[in-house]
CSV table of C-alpha atoms in Angstrom, one decimal:
chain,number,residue,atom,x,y,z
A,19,UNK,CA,-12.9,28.7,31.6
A,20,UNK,CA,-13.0,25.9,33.8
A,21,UNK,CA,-11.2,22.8,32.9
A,22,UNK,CA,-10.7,19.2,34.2
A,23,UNK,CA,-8.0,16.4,34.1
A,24,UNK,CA,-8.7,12.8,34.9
A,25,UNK,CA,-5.2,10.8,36.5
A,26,UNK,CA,-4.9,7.6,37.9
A,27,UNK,CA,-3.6,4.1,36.9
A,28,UNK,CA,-4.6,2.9,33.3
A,29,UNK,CA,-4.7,-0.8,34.5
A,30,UNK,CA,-6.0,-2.3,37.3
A,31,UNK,CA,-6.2,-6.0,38.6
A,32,UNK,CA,-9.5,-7.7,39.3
A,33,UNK,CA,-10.7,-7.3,42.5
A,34,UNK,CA,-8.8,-4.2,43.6
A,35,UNK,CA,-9.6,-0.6,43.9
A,36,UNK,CA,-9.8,1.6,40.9
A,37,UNK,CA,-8.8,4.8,42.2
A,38,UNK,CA,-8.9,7.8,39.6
A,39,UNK,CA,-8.6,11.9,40.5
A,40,UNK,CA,-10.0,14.7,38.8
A,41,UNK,CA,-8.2,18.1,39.4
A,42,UNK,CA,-10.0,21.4,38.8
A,43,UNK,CA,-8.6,24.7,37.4
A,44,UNK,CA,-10.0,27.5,35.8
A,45,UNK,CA,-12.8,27.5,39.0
A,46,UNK,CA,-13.3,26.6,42.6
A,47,UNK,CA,-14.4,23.5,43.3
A,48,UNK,CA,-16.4,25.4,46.3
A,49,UNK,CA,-18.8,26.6,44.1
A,50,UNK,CA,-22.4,27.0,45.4
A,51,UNK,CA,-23.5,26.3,42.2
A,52,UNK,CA,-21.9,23.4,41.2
A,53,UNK,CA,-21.4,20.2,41.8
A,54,UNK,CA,-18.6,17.0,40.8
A,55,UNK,CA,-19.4,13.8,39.2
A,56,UNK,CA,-17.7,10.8,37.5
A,57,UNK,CA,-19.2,8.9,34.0
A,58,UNK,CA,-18.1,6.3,32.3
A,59,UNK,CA,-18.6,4.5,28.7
A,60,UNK,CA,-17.1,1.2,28.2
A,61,UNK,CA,-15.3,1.1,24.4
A,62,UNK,CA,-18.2,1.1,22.2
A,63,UNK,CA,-20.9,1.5,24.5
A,64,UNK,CA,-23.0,4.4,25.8
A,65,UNK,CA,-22.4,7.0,28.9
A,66,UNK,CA,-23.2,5.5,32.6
A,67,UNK,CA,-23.3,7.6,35.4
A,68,UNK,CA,-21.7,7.0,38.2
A,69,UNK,CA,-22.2,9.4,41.2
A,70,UNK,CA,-22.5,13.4,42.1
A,71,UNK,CA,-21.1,15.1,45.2
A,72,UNK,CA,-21.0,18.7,46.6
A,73,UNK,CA,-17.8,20.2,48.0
A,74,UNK,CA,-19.6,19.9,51.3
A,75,UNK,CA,-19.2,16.3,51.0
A,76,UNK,CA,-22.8,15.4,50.6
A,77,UNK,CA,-22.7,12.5,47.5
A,78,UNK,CA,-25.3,10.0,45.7
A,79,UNK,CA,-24.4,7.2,44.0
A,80,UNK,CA,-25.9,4.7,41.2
A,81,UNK,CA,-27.8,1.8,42.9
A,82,UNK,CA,-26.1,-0.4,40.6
A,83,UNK,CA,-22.6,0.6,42.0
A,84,UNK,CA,-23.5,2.2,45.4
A,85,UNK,CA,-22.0,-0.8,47.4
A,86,UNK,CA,-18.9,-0.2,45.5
A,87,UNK,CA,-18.0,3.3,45.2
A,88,UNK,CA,-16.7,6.1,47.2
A,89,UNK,CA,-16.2,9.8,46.2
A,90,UNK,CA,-14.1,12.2,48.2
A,91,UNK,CA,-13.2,15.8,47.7
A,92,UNK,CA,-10.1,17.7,49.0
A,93,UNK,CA,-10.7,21.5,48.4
A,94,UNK,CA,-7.1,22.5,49.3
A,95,UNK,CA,-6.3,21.1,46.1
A,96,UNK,CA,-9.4,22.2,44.0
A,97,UNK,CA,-9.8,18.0,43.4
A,98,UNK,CA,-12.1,15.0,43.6
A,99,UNK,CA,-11.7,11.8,43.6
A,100,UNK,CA,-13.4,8.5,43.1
A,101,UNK,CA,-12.7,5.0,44.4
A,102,UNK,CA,-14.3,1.8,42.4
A,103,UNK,CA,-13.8,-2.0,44.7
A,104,UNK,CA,-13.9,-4.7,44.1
A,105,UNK,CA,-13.5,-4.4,39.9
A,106,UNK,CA,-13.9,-7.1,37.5
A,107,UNK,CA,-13.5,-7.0,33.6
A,108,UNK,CA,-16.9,-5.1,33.3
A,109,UNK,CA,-15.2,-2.2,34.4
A,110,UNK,CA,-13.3,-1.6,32.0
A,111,UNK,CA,-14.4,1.9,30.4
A,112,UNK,CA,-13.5,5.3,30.2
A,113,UNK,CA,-13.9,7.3,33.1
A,114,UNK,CA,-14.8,10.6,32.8
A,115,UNK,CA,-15.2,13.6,35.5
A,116,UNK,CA,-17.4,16.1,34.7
A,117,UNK,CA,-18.9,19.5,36.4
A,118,UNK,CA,-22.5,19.9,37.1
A,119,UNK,CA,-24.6,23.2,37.0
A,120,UNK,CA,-27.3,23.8,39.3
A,121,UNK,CA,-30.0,27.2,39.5
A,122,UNK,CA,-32.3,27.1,42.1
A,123,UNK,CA,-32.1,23.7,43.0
A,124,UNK,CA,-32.1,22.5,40.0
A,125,UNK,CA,-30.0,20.4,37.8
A,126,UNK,CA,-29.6,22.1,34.5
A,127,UNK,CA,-26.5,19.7,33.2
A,128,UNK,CA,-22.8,19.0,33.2
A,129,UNK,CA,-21.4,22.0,31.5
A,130,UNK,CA,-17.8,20.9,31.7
A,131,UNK,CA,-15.9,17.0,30.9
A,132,UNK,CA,-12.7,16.0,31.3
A,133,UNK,CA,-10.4,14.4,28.4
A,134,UNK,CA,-11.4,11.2,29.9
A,135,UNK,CA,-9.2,8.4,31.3
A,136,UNK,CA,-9.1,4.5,29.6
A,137,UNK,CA,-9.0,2.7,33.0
A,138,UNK,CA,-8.7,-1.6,31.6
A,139,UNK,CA,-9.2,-4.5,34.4
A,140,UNK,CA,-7.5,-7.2,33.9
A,141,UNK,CA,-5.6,-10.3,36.3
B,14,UNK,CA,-34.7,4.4,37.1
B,15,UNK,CA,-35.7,6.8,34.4
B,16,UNK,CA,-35.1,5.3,31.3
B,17,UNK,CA,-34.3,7.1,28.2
B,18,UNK,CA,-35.4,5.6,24.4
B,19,UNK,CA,-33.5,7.7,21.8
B,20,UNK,CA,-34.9,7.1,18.2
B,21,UNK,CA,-33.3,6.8,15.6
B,22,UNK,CA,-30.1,5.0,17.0
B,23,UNK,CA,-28.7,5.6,13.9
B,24,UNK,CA,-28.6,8.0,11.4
B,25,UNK,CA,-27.5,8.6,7.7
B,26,UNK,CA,-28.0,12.1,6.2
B,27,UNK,CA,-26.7,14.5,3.7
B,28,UNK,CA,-24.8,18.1,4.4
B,29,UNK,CA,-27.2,20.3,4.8
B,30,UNK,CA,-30.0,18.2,6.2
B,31,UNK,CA,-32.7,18.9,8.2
B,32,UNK,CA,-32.3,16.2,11.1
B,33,UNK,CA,-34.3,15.3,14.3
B,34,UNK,CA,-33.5,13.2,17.1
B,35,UNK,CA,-36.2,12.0,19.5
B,36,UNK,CA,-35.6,11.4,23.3
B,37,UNK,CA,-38.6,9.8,25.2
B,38,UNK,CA,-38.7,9.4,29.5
B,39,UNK,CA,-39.7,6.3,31.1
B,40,UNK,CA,-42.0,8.9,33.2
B,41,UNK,CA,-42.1,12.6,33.3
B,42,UNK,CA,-39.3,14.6,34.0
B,43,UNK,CA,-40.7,18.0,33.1
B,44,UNK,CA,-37.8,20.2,31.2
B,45,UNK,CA,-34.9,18.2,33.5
B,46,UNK,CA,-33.0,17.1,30.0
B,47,UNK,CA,-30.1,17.8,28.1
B,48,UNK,CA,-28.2,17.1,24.9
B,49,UNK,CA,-24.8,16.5,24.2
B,50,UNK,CA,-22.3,15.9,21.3
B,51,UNK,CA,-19.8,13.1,21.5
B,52,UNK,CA,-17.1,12.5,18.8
B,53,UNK,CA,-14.9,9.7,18.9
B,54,UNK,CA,-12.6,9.6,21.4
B,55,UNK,CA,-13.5,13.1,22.8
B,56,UNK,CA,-15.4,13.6,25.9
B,57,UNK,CA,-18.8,14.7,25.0
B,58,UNK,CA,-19.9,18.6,24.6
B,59,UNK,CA,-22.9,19.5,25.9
B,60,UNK,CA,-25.5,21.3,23.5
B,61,UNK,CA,-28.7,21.9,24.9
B,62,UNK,CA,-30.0,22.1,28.7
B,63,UNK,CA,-33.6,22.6,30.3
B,64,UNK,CA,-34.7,20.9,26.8
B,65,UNK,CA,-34.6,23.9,25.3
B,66,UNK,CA,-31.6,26.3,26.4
B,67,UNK,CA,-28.9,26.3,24.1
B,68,UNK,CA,-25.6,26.3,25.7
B,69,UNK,CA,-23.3,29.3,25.2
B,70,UNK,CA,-21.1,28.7,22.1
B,71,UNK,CA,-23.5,25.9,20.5
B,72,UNK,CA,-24.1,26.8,16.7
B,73,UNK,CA,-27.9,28.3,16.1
B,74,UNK,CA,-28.4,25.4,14.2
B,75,UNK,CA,-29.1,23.4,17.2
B,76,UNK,CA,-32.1,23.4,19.2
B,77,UNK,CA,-34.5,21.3,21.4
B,78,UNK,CA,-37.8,21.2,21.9
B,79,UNK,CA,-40.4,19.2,24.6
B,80,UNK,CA,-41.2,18.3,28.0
B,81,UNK,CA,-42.7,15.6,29.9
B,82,UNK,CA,-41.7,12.6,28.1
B,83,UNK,CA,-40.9,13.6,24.8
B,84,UNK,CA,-38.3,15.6,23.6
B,85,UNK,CA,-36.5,16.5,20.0
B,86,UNK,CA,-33.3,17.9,19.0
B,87,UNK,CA,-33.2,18.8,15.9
B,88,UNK,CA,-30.3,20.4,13.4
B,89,UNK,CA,-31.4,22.4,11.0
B,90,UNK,CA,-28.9,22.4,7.9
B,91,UNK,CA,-26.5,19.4,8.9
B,92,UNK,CA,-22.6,20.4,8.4
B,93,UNK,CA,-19.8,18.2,8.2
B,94,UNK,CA,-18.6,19.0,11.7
B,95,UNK,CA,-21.8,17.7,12.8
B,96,UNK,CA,-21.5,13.7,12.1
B,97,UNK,CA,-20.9,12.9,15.5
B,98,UNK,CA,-23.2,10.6,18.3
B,99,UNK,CA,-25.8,12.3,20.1
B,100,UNK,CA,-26.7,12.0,24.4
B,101,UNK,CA,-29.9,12.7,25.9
B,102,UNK,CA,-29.4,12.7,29.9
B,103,UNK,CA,-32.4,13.5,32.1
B,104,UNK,CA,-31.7,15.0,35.9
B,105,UNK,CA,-34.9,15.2,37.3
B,106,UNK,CA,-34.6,12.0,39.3
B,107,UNK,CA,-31.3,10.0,40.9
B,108,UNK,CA,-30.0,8.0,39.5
B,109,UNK,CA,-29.3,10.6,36.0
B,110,UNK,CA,-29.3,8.4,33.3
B,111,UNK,CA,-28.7,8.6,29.6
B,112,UNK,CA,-30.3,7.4,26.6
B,113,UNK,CA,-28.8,4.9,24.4
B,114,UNK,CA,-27.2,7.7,21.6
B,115,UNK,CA,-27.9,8.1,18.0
B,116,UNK,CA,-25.3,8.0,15.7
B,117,UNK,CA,-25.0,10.2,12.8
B,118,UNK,CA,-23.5,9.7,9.9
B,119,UNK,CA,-23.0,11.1,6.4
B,120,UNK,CA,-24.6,9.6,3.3
């Protein structure tokens, strides 16, 4: 059974990059039929989603947080990463990575979450 | 952006309650909708997918219906495990969004 772990720093000063990683095991994250995306849910609030990629490299983003983020993969270590710029107090949430399903083009839904990571912006 | 109305956004019911949950799209996104559980401070667990496929694992209890706009989960004899917040998320269109979440809790 596939499983996921968030890591990366739990505090992170406005205006810098929020850099989190989200290692893979259980699976490959060269799956044809999957693909890797990143949530969050500020304390209290509901689920935002923040991006999708393909091992391949090929990513879209939220238009709300396009101009700040940046998803990567490294397959050599079955891991994916996102980075956030530029963060302010709003960004405070839990950051979740998750794996998503596909079937014939399709996006069924994300089968698989991480524990989830508290990532707090403050100066 | 699709938007997603949940309804109730909260809930309060008994053990063994018959409960339903309504979802409804901003604009048609055929069966492209999901349902997950989310307990406090767990990630959440997905339930349903395609509207109407219960994922492997998930209690019979479960199940969704619809397409197009409107969609239901329902449970059909609440159990205690089952006071929890509940996700709709729609994948038909970029960017995915989710719906608000109803909360369920006991009476």
């Amino acid at each position: 059974q596939v499983q996921l772990q968030e890591s990366g720093p739990g505090l992170v000063k406005t205006s810098e990059t929020l850099s989190l990683s989200c290692t893979v095991s259980g699976g490959s994250i060269s799956s044809n039929s999957n693909y890797w995306t990143w949530i969050r849910q500020p304390a209290g609030k509901g689920l935002e989603w923040i991006g999708r990629m393909y091992s391949s490299g090929s990513a879209n983003y939220s238009p709300s947080l396009k101009s700040r983020v940046t998803m990567s993969v490294d397959t050599s270590k079955n891991q994916f990463s996102l980075k956030l710029r530029s963060v302010t107090a709003a960004d405070t949430a839990v950051y979740y990575c998750a794996r998503g399903v596909t079937e014939y083009g399709a996006y069924l839904s994300f089968d698989s979450w991480g524990q989830g990571t508290l990532v707090t912006v403050s100066s | 952006d699709i938007q997603l109305t949940q309804s109730p956004s909260f809930l309060s019911a008994s053990v063994g309650d018959r409960v339903t949950i309504t979802c409804r799209a901003s604009q048609d996104i055929s069966s492209s909708l999901a349902w997950y559980q989310q307990k406090p401070g767990k990630a959440p667990k997905l339930l349903i997918y395609t509207a109407s496929t219960l994922q492997s694992g998930v209690p019979s209890r479960f199940s969704g219906s619809g397409s197009g706009t409107q969609f239901t989960l329902t449970i059909s004899s609440l159990q205690p495990e089952d006071f929890a917040t509940y996700y709709c998320h729609q994948l038909e269109n970029y960017p995915f969004t989710f719906g608000g979440g109803t909360k369920v809790e006991i009476k």
